[in-house]
CSV table of C-alpha atoms and ligand atoms in Angstrom, one decimal:
chain,number,residue,atom,x,y,z
K,1,MET,CA,-30.6,-12.5,32.7
K,2,SER,CA,-31.3,-13.3,29.3
K,3,ARG,CA,-34.4,-13.8,26.8
K,4,PHE,CA,-32.9,-17.2,26.1
K,5,ARG,CA,-33.8,-20.2,27.7
K,6,ASP,CA,-31.2,-22.5,26.1
K,7,PRO,CA,-27.3,-22.1,25.8
K,8,GLN,CA,-25.9,-21.3,22.3
K,9,ASP,CA,-24.6,-24.0,20.1
K,10,PRO,CA,-20.7,-24.1,20.7
K,11,LEU,CA,-20.4,-24.3,17.0
K,12,PHE,CA,-22.4,-21.4,16.7
K,13,ALA,CA,-20.7,-19.4,19.5
K,14,ALA,CA,-17.3,-20.6,17.6
K,15,MET,CA,-18.7,-19.1,14.4
K,16,ASN,CA,-20.1,-15.7,16.1
K,17,SER,CA,-16.8,-15.0,17.8
K,18,SER,CA,-14.6,-12.4,16.7
K,19,ILE,CA,-12.2,-12.0,19.8
K,20,GLY,CA,-9.8,-14.2,18.0
K,21,PHE,CA,-8.9,-11.0,15.8
K,22,ASP,CA,-10.7,-8.1,17.0
K,23,TRP,CA,-8.5,-7.8,20.2
K,24,ARG,CA,-6.8,-5.4,17.7
K,25,LEU,CA,-9.2,-2.9,18.3
K,26,ALA,CA,-8.9,-2.7,22.1
K,27,PRO,CA,-6.9,0.4,22.5
K,28,TYR,CA,-9.3,2.3,20.2
K,29,ASP,CA,-12.0,0.7,22.0
K,30,ILE,CA,-10.8,2.0,25.1
K,31,ALA,CA,-10.1,5.7,23.7
K,32,LEU,CA,-13.8,6.0,22.6
K,33,SER,CA,-15.2,4.6,25.8
K,34,ARG,CA,-13.2,7.1,27.7
K,35,ALA,CA,-14.3,9.8,25.3
K,36,HIS,CA,-18.0,8.6,25.4
K,37,VAL,CA,-18.2,8.4,29.3
K,38,ARG,CA,-16.8,11.6,29.8
K,39,MET,CA,-19.3,13.0,27.9
K,40,LEU,CA,-22.0,11.4,29.7
K,41,ALA,CA,-20.6,12.8,33.0
K,42,ALA,CA,-20.3,16.3,31.3
K,43,LYS,CA,-23.9,16.1,30.4
K,44,GLY,CA,-25.2,14.8,33.5
K,45,ILE,CA,-26.2,11.2,32.2
K,46,ILE,CA,-24.2,9.6,34.7
K,47,ALA,CA,-22.7,10.9,37.6
K,48,SER,CA,-18.9,12.1,37.7
K,49,GLU,CA,-17.9,9.6,40.5
K,50,ASP,CA,-19.0,6.9,38.1
K,51,GLN,CA,-17.2,8.2,35.3
K,52,GLN,CA,-13.9,8.4,37.2
K,53,ALA,CA,-14.6,4.7,38.4
K,54,ILE,CA,-15.2,3.7,34.7
K,55,ASP,CA,-12.1,5.7,33.5
K,56,ALA,CA,-9.7,4.1,36.3
K,57,ALA,CA,-11.0,0.6,35.2
K,58,LEU,CA,-10.0,1.2,31.6
K,59,THR,CA,-6.6,2.1,32.8
K,60,VAL,CA,-6.3,-1.1,34.5
K,61,VAL,CA,-7.6,-3.0,31.4
K,62,GLU,CA,-5.2,-1.3,29.4
K,63,GLU,CA,-2.4,-2.0,31.4
K,64,GLU,CA,-3.7,-5.8,31.7
K,65,LEU,CA,-4.0,-6.2,28.0
K,66,GLU,CA,-0.4,-4.4,27.4
K,67,ALA,CA,1.1,-6.8,29.8
K,68,GLY,CA,-0.6,-9.8,28.5
K,69,SER,CA,-2.3,-10.6,31.9
K,70,PHE,CA,-6.1,-9.7,30.8
K,71,GLU,CA,-7.9,-12.8,31.0
K,72,PHE,CA,-10.3,-13.5,28.2
K,73,LEU,CA,-13.2,-15.8,29.0
K,74,ASP,CA,-15.0,-18.3,26.3
K,75,THR,CA,-17.8,-16.1,26.9
K,76,ASP,CA,-16.5,-12.9,25.6
K,77,GLU,CA,-17.7,-12.7,22.0
K,78,ASP,CA,-15.6,-9.8,20.9
K,79,ILE,CA,-13.2,-7.5,22.4
K,80,HIS,CA,-16.1,-4.7,23.3
K,81,MET,CA,-18.0,-7.2,25.6
K,82,ALA,CA,-14.6,-8.5,26.9
K,83,ILE,CA,-13.8,-4.9,28.0
K,84,GLU,CA,-17.0,-3.9,29.4
K,85,ARG,CA,-17.1,-7.2,31.2
K,86,ARG,CA,-14.0,-6.7,32.8
K,87,VAL,CA,-14.5,-2.9,33.7
K,88,THR,CA,-17.6,-4.3,35.4
K,89,ALA,CA,-16.1,-6.4,37.4
K,90,ILE,CA,-13.4,-3.9,38.5
K,91,ALA,CA,-15.9,-0.9,39.0
K,92,GLY,CA,-19.4,-2.5,39.8
K,93,ASP,CA,-22.3,-0.7,39.0
K,94,ALA,CA,-20.5,2.3,37.5
K,95,GLY,CA,-19.0,-0.1,34.9
K,96,ALA,CA,-22.4,-1.3,34.2
K,97,ARG,CA,-23.6,2.3,33.1
K,98,MET,CA,-20.8,2.6,30.5
K,99,HIS,CA,-23.0,1.2,27.8
K,100,THR,CA,-25.5,3.9,28.4
K,101,ALA,CA,-26.5,6.0,25.2
K,102,ARG,CA,-24.5,3.5,22.9
K,103,SER,CA,-24.7,0.3,20.8
K,104,ARG,CA,-22.1,-2.0,19.9
K,105,ASN,CA,-23.1,-1.1,16.3
K,106,ASP,CA,-22.1,2.5,16.6
K,107,GLN,CA,-19.1,1.6,19.0
K,108,VAL,CA,-17.5,-1.0,16.6
K,109,ALA,CA,-18.0,1.4,13.5
K,110,THR,CA,-16.1,4.3,15.5
K,111,GLY,CA,-13.1,1.8,16.8
K,112,LEU,CA,-12.8,0.7,13.1
K,113,ALA,CA,-12.4,4.1,11.9
K,114,LEU,CA,-9.8,4.8,14.6
K,115,TRP,CA,-7.9,1.6,13.6
K,116,VAL,CA,-8.2,2.8,9.9
K,117,ARG,CA,-6.9,6.1,10.8
K,118,ALA,CA,-3.9,4.6,12.7
K,119,HIS,CA,-3.1,2.0,9.8
K,120,ALA,CA,-3.5,4.4,6.8
K,121,THR,CA,-1.2,6.6,8.4
K,122,ALA,CA,1.3,4.1,9.2
K,123,ALA,CA,1.3,3.0,5.5
K,124,GLU,CA,1.6,6.5,4.5
K,125,LYS,CA,4.7,6.6,6.5
K,126,ALA,CA,6.1,3.2,5.3
K,127,SER,CA,5.4,4.3,1.7
K,128,GLU,CA,7.2,7.9,2.4
K,129,SER,CA,10.3,6.1,3.7
K,130,LEU,CA,10.2,3.8,0.4
K,131,CYS,CA,10.2,6.9,-1.9
K,132,ALA,CA,13.1,8.2,0.2
K,133,ALA,CA,15.3,5.3,-0.3
K,134,LEU,CA,14.1,5.1,-4.0
K,135,LEU,CA,15.2,8.8,-4.3
K,136,ALA,CA,18.7,8.2,-2.8
K,137,THR,CA,19.2,4.9,-5.1
K,138,ALA,CA,18.3,7.0,-8.0
K,139,GLU,CA,20.8,9.7,-6.9
K,140,ARG,CA,23.6,7.1,-6.4
K,141,HIS,CA,23.1,5.7,-10.0
K,142,ILE,CA,22.1,8.8,-11.8
K,143,ASP,CA,24.1,8.7,-15.3
K,144,TRP,CA,24.2,4.4,-15.3
K,145,ALA,CA,23.0,3.5,-18.8
K,146,MET,CA,20.5,0.7,-18.8
K,147,PRO,CA,17.9,-0.5,-21.5
K,148,GLY,CA,14.5,0.4,-21.4
K,149,TYR,CA,12.1,-2.2,-21.9
K,150,THR,CA,8.4,-2.7,-23.4
K,151,HIS,CA,7.5,-6.5,-23.9
K,152,LEU,CA,10.6,-7.0,-22.2
K,153,GLN,CA,12.6,-6.5,-25.2
K,154,ARG,CA,15.2,-4.0,-25.4
K,155,ALA,CA,13.6,-0.6,-26.6
K,156,GLN,CA,15.2,2.5,-25.8
K,157,PRO,CA,18.1,3.3,-23.4
K,158,VAL,CA,17.3,4.9,-20.2
K,159,TYR,CA,19.2,5.8,-17.3
K,160,LEU,CA,18.7,3.5,-14.3
K,161,SER,CA,18.0,6.7,-12.1
K,162,HIS,CA,15.0,7.3,-14.5
K,163,HIS,CA,13.7,3.8,-13.9
K,164,LEU,CA,14.1,3.9,-10.1
K,165,LEU,CA,12.2,7.2,-10.1
K,166,ALA,CA,9.4,5.8,-12.2
K,167,TRP,CA,9.3,3.3,-9.0
K,168,PHE,CA,9.3,6.5,-6.8
K,169,TRP,CA,6.4,8.1,-8.5
K,170,MET,CA,4.5,4.8,-8.4
K,171,ILE,CA,4.8,4.6,-4.5
K,172,ASN,CA,4.2,8.3,-4.1
K,173,ARG,CA,0.7,7.8,-5.5
K,174,ASP,CA,0.0,5.3,-3.0
K,175,ARG,CA,1.4,7.4,-0.1
K,176,ARG,CA,-1.2,10.0,-1.4
K,177,ARG,CA,-3.8,7.5,-1.5
K,178,PHE,CA,-3.2,6.5,2.3
K,179,SER,CA,-3.0,9.9,3.4
K,180,ARG,CA,-6.5,10.5,1.7
K,181,VAL,CA,-7.8,7.7,3.5
K,182,ALA,CA,-6.2,8.8,6.6
K,183,ALA,CA,-7.8,12.4,6.1
K,184,ASP,CA,-11.4,10.6,5.5
K,185,SER,CA,-11.4,8.9,8.7
K,186,ARG,CA,-11.6,12.0,10.5
K,187,LEU,CA,-14.7,13.3,8.8
K,188,ALA,CA,-17.5,11.6,10.6
K,189,MET,CA,-17.8,10.0,13.9
K,190,PRO,CA,-20.2,7.3,13.9
K,191,LEU,CA,-20.5,7.1,17.6
K,192,GLY,CA,-23.9,8.5,19.2
K,193,ALA,CA,-25.8,6.9,16.5
K,194,GLY,CA,-26.7,4.2,18.7
K,195,ALA,CA,-28.2,1.0,17.2
K,196,LEU,CA,-29.3,2.9,14.2
K,197,ALA,CA,-31.7,5.5,15.1
K,198,GLY,CA,-29.7,7.6,17.4
K,199,VAL,CA,-30.3,7.5,21.4
K,200,ASN,CA,-32.9,8.7,24.2
K,201,PHE,CA,-30.3,11.0,25.8
K,202,ASP,CA,-29.1,14.5,25.4
K,203,THR,CA,-25.8,13.5,24.3
K,204,ASP,CA,-23.0,15.9,23.0
K,205,ARG,CA,-21.7,13.8,19.9
K,206,ARG,CA,-19.3,16.9,18.9
K,207,MET,CA,-17.6,16.8,22.3
K,208,VAL,CA,-16.7,13.1,22.0
K,209,ALA,CA,-15.9,13.8,18.2
K,210,ALA,CA,-13.5,16.8,19.0
K,211,GLU,CA,-11.8,14.3,21.8
K,212,LEU,CA,-11.4,11.4,19.1
K,213,GLY,CA,-10.0,13.8,16.4
K,214,PHE,CA,-13.2,13.8,14.2
K,215,ASP,CA,-13.8,16.9,12.5
K,216,ALA,CA,-17.6,16.3,12.5
K,217,VAL,CA,-20.2,13.8,13.5
K,218,ALA,CA,-21.9,11.4,11.2
K,219,PRO,CA,-25.1,13.0,9.9
K,220,ASN,CA,-27.2,10.2,9.5
K,221,SER,CA,-27.6,7.6,12.3
K,222,ILE,CA,-28.8,4.8,9.5
K,223,ASP,CA,-25.8,5.4,7.5
K,224,ALA,CA,-23.5,5.8,10.4
K,225,VAL,CA,-23.7,2.3,11.4
K,226,ALA,CA,-24.0,0.7,8.0
K,227,ASP,CA,-21.2,2.3,6.4
K,228,ARG,CA,-17.9,0.5,5.9
K,229,ASP,CA,-16.5,2.7,3.4
K,230,LEU,CA,-13.4,3.5,5.1
K,231,ALA,CA,-12.4,-0.4,5.3
K,232,LEU,CA,-13.2,-0.6,1.4
K,233,ASP,CA,-11.1,2.5,0.7
K,234,LEU,CA,-8.0,1.4,2.8
K,235,LEU,CA,-8.3,-1.9,1.1
K,236,ALA,CA,-8.2,-0.5,-2.3
K,237,ALA,CA,-5.1,1.5,-1.5
K,238,TYR,CA,-3.7,-1.6,0.0
K,239,ALA,CA,-4.4,-3.4,-3.3
K,240,THR,CA,-3.0,-1.0,-5.5
K,241,CYS,CA,0.2,-0.5,-3.5
K,242,SER,CA,0.5,-4.1,-3.2
K,243,THR,CA,0.1,-4.4,-7.1
K,244,HIS,CA,2.8,-1.6,-7.4
K,245,LEU,CA,5.2,-3.6,-4.9
K,246,SER,CA,4.7,-6.9,-6.9
K,247,ARG,CA,5.9,-4.9,-10.1
K,248,ILE,CA,9.0,-3.9,-8.5
K,249,GLY,CA,9.7,-7.2,-6.9
K,250,SER,CA,9.0,-8.9,-10.6
K,251,GLU,CA,11.8,-6.6,-11.8
K,252,LEU,CA,14.2,-7.3,-9.2
K,253,VAL,CA,13.5,-11.1,-9.9
K,254,ILE,CA,14.2,-10.7,-13.4
K,255,TRP,CA,17.0,-8.2,-13.0
K,256,SER,CA,19.0,-10.6,-10.6
K,257,GLY,CA,18.8,-13.5,-12.8
K,258,GLN,CA,22.4,-14.5,-14.7
K,259,GLU,CA,20.7,-14.0,-18.1
K,260,PHE,CA,20.1,-10.2,-17.1
K,261,GLY,CA,22.9,-9.9,-14.3
K,262,PHE,CA,21.8,-6.3,-13.9
K,263,THR,CA,21.5,-6.7,-9.9
K,264,THR,CA,22.8,-9.0,-7.1
K,265,MET,CA,20.5,-9.3,-4.2
K,266,SER,CA,22.0,-9.0,-0.8
K,267,ASP,CA,22.5,-12.2,1.0
K,268,ALA,CA,20.1,-10.8,3.7
K,269,TRP,CA,17.5,-10.8,1.3
K,270,SER,CA,18.1,-14.0,-0.7
K,271,SER,CA,17.7,-17.7,0.3
K,272,GLY,CA,19.6,-20.9,-0.7
K,273,SER,CA,18.6,-24.3,-2.2
K,274,SER,CA,18.3,-27.4,-0.1
K,275,ILE,CA,19.9,-29.4,-3.1
K,276,MET,CA,21.9,-26.8,-5.6
K,277,PRO,CA,24.8,-25.5,-3.5
K,278,GLN,CA,25.4,-22.8,-5.8
K,279,LYS,CA,21.9,-21.0,-5.9
K,280,LYS,CA,21.1,-17.5,-4.7
K,281,ASN,CA,17.3,-17.2,-5.0
K,282,PRO,CA,15.5,-13.9,-4.9
K,283,ASP,CA,12.7,-15.3,-2.5
K,284,ALA,CA,12.0,-12.0,-1.0
K,285,ALA,CA,11.6,-10.2,-4.3
K,286,GLU,CA,9.1,-13.1,-5.4
K,287,LEU,CA,7.0,-13.0,-2.2
K,288,LEU,CA,6.6,-9.2,-3.0
K,289,ARG,CA,5.2,-10.3,-6.0
K,290,ALA,CA,3.0,-12.9,-4.8
K,291,LYS,CA,1.5,-10.9,-2.0
K,292,ALA,CA,-0.5,-8.6,-4.2
K,293,PRO,CA,-3.4,-11.0,-5.3
K,294,ARG,CA,-4.0,-11.8,-1.5
K,295,THR,CA,-4.4,-8.2,-0.9
K,296,VAL,CA,-6.4,-7.6,-3.6
K,297,ALA,CA,-8.7,-10.5,-2.7
K,298,HIS,CA,-9.6,-9.0,0.7
K,299,LEU,CA,-10.7,-5.8,-1.3
K,300,SER,CA,-12.7,-8.1,-3.5
K,301,ALA,CA,-14.1,-10.2,-0.4
K,302,LEU,CA,-15.3,-7.0,1.4
K,303,HIS,CA,-17.0,-5.7,-1.8
K,304,GLY,CA,-18.8,-9.3,-1.6
K,305,VAL,CA,-19.8,-9.0,2.0
K,306,LEU,CA,-21.1,-5.3,1.5
K,307,HIS,CA,-22.9,-6.3,-2.0
K,308,ALA,CA,-26.5,-5.8,-1.5
K,309,LEU,CA,-26.1,-5.9,2.1
K,310,PRO,CA,-29.6,-4.5,3.6
K,311,LEU,CA,-29.2,-1.3,5.8
K,312,THR,CA,-28.3,-1.1,8.7
K,313,TYR,CA,-26.0,-3.5,10.8
K,314,ASN,CA,-25.9,-7.0,9.9
K,315,LYS,CA,-23.6,-9.6,11.5
K,316,ASP,CA,-22.2,-9.8,7.8
K,317,LEU,CA,-20.0,-6.4,8.8
K,318,GLN,CA,-18.1,-8.7,11.4
K,319,GLU,CA,-16.5,-9.9,8.4
K,320,ASP,CA,-14.8,-6.9,7.5
K,321,LYS,CA,-12.2,-7.3,10.0
K,322,GLU,CA,-10.1,-10.1,9.0
K,323,HIS,CA,-9.6,-8.8,5.5
K,324,LEU,CA,-8.7,-5.4,6.8
K,325,PHE,CA,-6.3,-6.9,9.4
K,326,ASP,CA,-4.2,-9.2,7.2
K,327,ALA,CA,-4.0,-6.7,4.1
K,328,ALA,CA,-2.6,-4.4,6.6
K,329,GLU,CA,0.0,-6.8,8.0
K,330,THR,CA,0.9,-7.9,4.3
K,331,VAL,CA,1.2,-4.4,3.1
K,332,GLU,CA,3.0,-3.1,6.2
K,333,GLN,CA,5.4,-5.8,5.8
K,334,SER,CA,6.0,-5.6,2.1
K,335,LEU,CA,6.6,-2.1,2.2
K,336,ALA,CA,9.5,-2.4,4.8
K,337,ALA,CA,10.8,-5.1,2.8
K,338,ALA,CA,10.9,-3.4,-0.1
K,339,GLN,CA,13.0,-0.8,1.2
K,340,ALA,CA,15.3,-3.0,3.0
K,341,MET,CA,15.7,-5.1,-0.5
K,342,ILE,CA,16.5,-1.5,-2.4
K,343,GLU,CA,18.6,-0.5,0.1
K,344,THR,CA,20.8,-3.5,-0.1
K,345,THR,CA,20.8,-4.5,-3.8
K,346,THR,CA,23.9,-3.7,-5.8
K,347,PHE,CA,23.4,-2.8,-9.4
K,348,ASN,CA,26.0,-4.0,-12.0
K,349,ARG,CA,27.0,-1.0,-14.0
K,350,GLU,CA,29.0,-2.8,-16.8
K,351,ARG,CA,26.2,-5.5,-17.4
K,352,MET,CA,23.6,-2.8,-18.1
K,353,ALA,CA,26.1,-0.7,-20.0
K,354,GLU,CA,26.6,-3.7,-22.3
K,355,ALA,CA,23.1,-4.4,-22.8
K,356,ALA,CA,22.3,-0.6,-23.5
K,357,GLY,CA,25.3,-0.5,-25.8
K,358,ASP,CA,23.3,-3.0,-28.3
K,359,ASP,CA,23.2,-0.2,-31.0
K,360,LEU,CA,19.7,-1.7,-32.4
K,361,VAL,CA,18.4,0.5,-29.6
K,362,ALA,CA,19.4,3.7,-31.6
K,363,ALA,CA,16.8,2.6,-34.1
K,364,THR,CA,14.2,5.3,-33.3
K,365,ASP,CA,16.7,7.7,-32.9
K,366,LEU,CA,17.7,7.1,-36.7
K,367,ALA,CA,14.4,7.3,-37.8
K,368,ASP,CA,13.9,10.7,-36.1
K,369,MET,CA,17.4,11.8,-37.6
K,370,LEU,CA,15.4,11.1,-41.2
K,371,VAL,CA,12.3,12.9,-40.0
K,372,GLY,CA,14.6,16.0,-39.0
K,373,GLN,CA,15.6,16.2,-42.7
K,374,GLY,CA,11.9,16.1,-43.7
K,375,VAL,CA,11.1,12.4,-44.3
K,376,PRO,CA,7.6,11.7,-43.3
K,377,PHE,CA,7.9,9.3,-40.0
K,378,ARG,CA,6.6,6.2,-41.6
K,379,ASP,CA,8.7,6.3,-44.3
K,380,ALA,CA,12.0,6.7,-42.4
K,381,HIS,CA,10.5,3.8,-40.1
K,382,GLY,CA,10.5,1.8,-43.1
K,383,ALA,CA,14.0,2.7,-44.2
K,384,ILE,CA,15.4,2.1,-40.9
K,385,ALA,CA,13.6,-1.3,-40.4
K,386,ALA,CA,15.3,-2.5,-43.7
K,387,LEU,CA,18.7,-1.5,-42.3
K,388,VAL,CA,17.8,-3.5,-38.9
K,389,ARG,CA,16.7,-6.4,-41.0
K,390,LEU,CA,20.2,-6.2,-42.9
K,391,ALA,CA,22.3,-5.9,-39.7
K,392,VAL,CA,20.2,-8.7,-37.9
K,393,ASP,CA,20.5,-10.8,-41.0
K,394,SER,CA,24.2,-10.6,-41.2
K,395,ASN,CA,24.8,-11.0,-37.8
K,396,ARG,CA,26.3,-7.5,-37.7
K,397,THR,CA,25.8,-4.3,-35.4
K,398,LEU,CA,24.3,-1.2,-36.9
K,399,ALA,CA,27.8,0.4,-36.6
K,400,GLU,CA,29.5,-2.7,-38.6
K,401,LEU,CA,27.3,-2.0,-41.6
K,402,SER,CA,29.4,0.0,-44.3
K,403,THR,CA,28.6,3.5,-45.8
K,404,ASP,CA,27.4,2.0,-49.0
K,405,GLU,CA,24.6,0.0,-47.2
K,406,VAL,CA,23.6,2.8,-45.1
K,407,ALA,CA,23.4,5.1,-48.1
K,408,ASN,CA,21.2,2.3,-49.7
K,409,ALA,CA,18.7,2.6,-47.1
K,410,SER,CA,18.6,6.4,-47.5
K,411,PRO,CA,21.5,8.8,-48.4
K,412,LEU,CA,20.0,11.5,-45.7
K,413,LEU,CA,21.4,8.9,-43.2
K,414,VAL,CA,25.2,8.9,-44.1
K,415,GLU,CA,26.2,12.1,-42.4
K,416,GLY,CA,24.9,12.0,-38.7
K,417,TYR,CA,24.7,8.1,-38.6
K,418,ALA,CA,27.8,7.4,-36.5
K,419,ALA,CA,26.8,10.2,-34.0
K,420,ALA,CA,23.4,9.0,-33.8
K,421,ILE,CA,24.5,5.2,-32.9
K,422,ALA,CA,27.1,6.3,-30.5
K,423,PRO,CA,26.8,5.0,-26.9
K,424,GLY,CA,24.9,7.5,-25.0
K,425,SER,CA,23.5,9.6,-27.8
K,426,ALA,CA,20.2,8.1,-27.7
K,427,LEU,CA,19.9,8.9,-24.1
K,428,GLU,CA,20.9,12.4,-24.3
K,429,SER,CA,18.7,13.2,-27.1
K,430,LYS,CA,15.9,12.6,-24.9
K,431,GLN,CA,15.2,16.2,-24.0
K,432,SER,CA,11.8,16.6,-23.8
K,433,GLU,CA,10.0,17.1,-20.3
K,434,GLY,CA,10.1,13.9,-18.5
K,435,GLY,CA,12.5,12.1,-20.6
K,436,THR,CA,15.5,10.5,-19.8
K,437,SER,CA,18.3,12.7,-20.7
K,438,LEU,CA,20.5,13.8,-17.6
K,439,GLY,CA,19.3,17.2,-17.6
K,440,ARG,CA,15.6,16.3,-17.6
K,441,VAL,CA,16.5,13.5,-14.8
K,442,ARG,CA,18.1,16.3,-12.7
K,443,GLU,CA,14.8,18.3,-12.8
K,444,GLN,CA,12.7,15.4,-12.0
K,445,LEU,CA,15.0,14.6,-9.1
K,446,GLY,CA,14.2,18.0,-8.0
K,447,ALA,CA,10.3,17.6,-8.4
K,448,ALA,CA,10.8,14.3,-6.4
K,449,HIS,CA,12.6,15.8,-3.3
K,450,ALA,CA,10.0,18.7,-3.6
K,451,ALA,CA,7.1,15.9,-3.7
K,452,LEU,CA,8.5,14.1,-0.8
K,453,ALA,CA,8.8,17.2,1.5
K,454,ALA,CA,5.5,18.3,0.7
K,455,LYS,CA,2.3,17.1,2.6
K,456,PRO,CA,0.9,14.3,0.5
B,501,LIG,N1,-18.2,-8.1,16.8
B,501,LIG,C1,-19.3,-7.1,16.2
B,501,LIG,C2,-18.7,-6.6,15.0
B,501,LIG,O1,-17.4,-6.7,14.7
B,501,LIG,C3,-19.8,-6.0,16.8
B,501,LIG,C4,-21.0,-5.4,16.7
B,501,LIG,C5,-22.0,-6.5,17.2
B,501,LIG,N2,-23.4,-5.8,17.0
B,501,LIG,C6,-24.5,-6.5,16.9
B,501,LIG,N3,-25.6,-5.9,17.0
B,501,LIG,N4,-24.2,-7.9,17.1
B,501,LIG,O2,-19.5,-6.3,14.1
């Protein structure tokens, strides 16, 4: 029976249907139905024979879904209705009692919270494993010099390990963000809120919550069915993570170009060109770079869906899913790809050392040497700038300038000049905490190991 006389317009049915994507909620929907029905029987709301019949039918549904033999009908609006229809077909009357004391509104909010928990945990694990790969790669290249950049101009030399550890800390923050979302997904179970106002039965929400791994039940039935914060939080964590991955991808693209020649991507993570036989393109790193705006757009779109949306449930909320699902697929794939790329990329020690050997990158160190002798930093900066101009204008390195020329910039420079511009000296003088000197990088590796071993 239905209150409607006329059938749905097929175009509306197509627009309204979410089964094409929300089938991903099936395992969570089955788990929450099992817990709900067990509680209904424990509270005497349904008979325990009915509970057993429903449970057995849910097992059949689970097996059919796994085997791919579950038959979806055109009339199944979403996965929740499809499962209930099939349970009723198998268990008859008992199945028709499954939806007692709940609504699709608290049901879908709960299923989604469980899905968020699983995927936040998956992303946490994937970022942890990328962090481990970055740490191992940093350890293998601990004392390899390279130029550090600002504005993509050579700035000051650093160790490759230090740069790889910068990537490590960036991804380790993502790991923490995902772990917080997973923890939040346990805070407040929506189920039992009913459509929006609560239910007319003496239910035990805490029993269901405990079975589904929630620490507590949502304290307000209106908020419970209207809230999509977990979806926003996970999308925000995805967006930040894929933005981070885009920066790593971008550096891999730049470093692998012939002008840099710092890295060689493995064949497995490169493609050829359809016309230029010599080409080996870093497509995978480029895609890592370009996936980020897509993920950020999903976050922005869900903000749009929720903006000014009156409480409680509105069908608008069904539009939370595709954004979440696509972002999850994108970021889970990107994290795994980034890890494989890092593990298989080779670094070119000579090319990096050569670029880091440009002695102009020691200019700050020369200025600091004057500061050490009492010259105010601004004046020191000016004296060294004059020296740099002289070298650049005469197409010489700083090492090639004569003692007279150096003394002319400042007599205080002469004594320590050669040592300050010697290769490696600018690296080892960065002894400040968090700096690039080897001692500090070793200390940092220890901190990174500790961070990785700790619960985020
Ligand atoms: N497929 C719906 C969704 O994803 C389930 C909830 C439907 N509730 C309703 N009152 N129509 O949001």
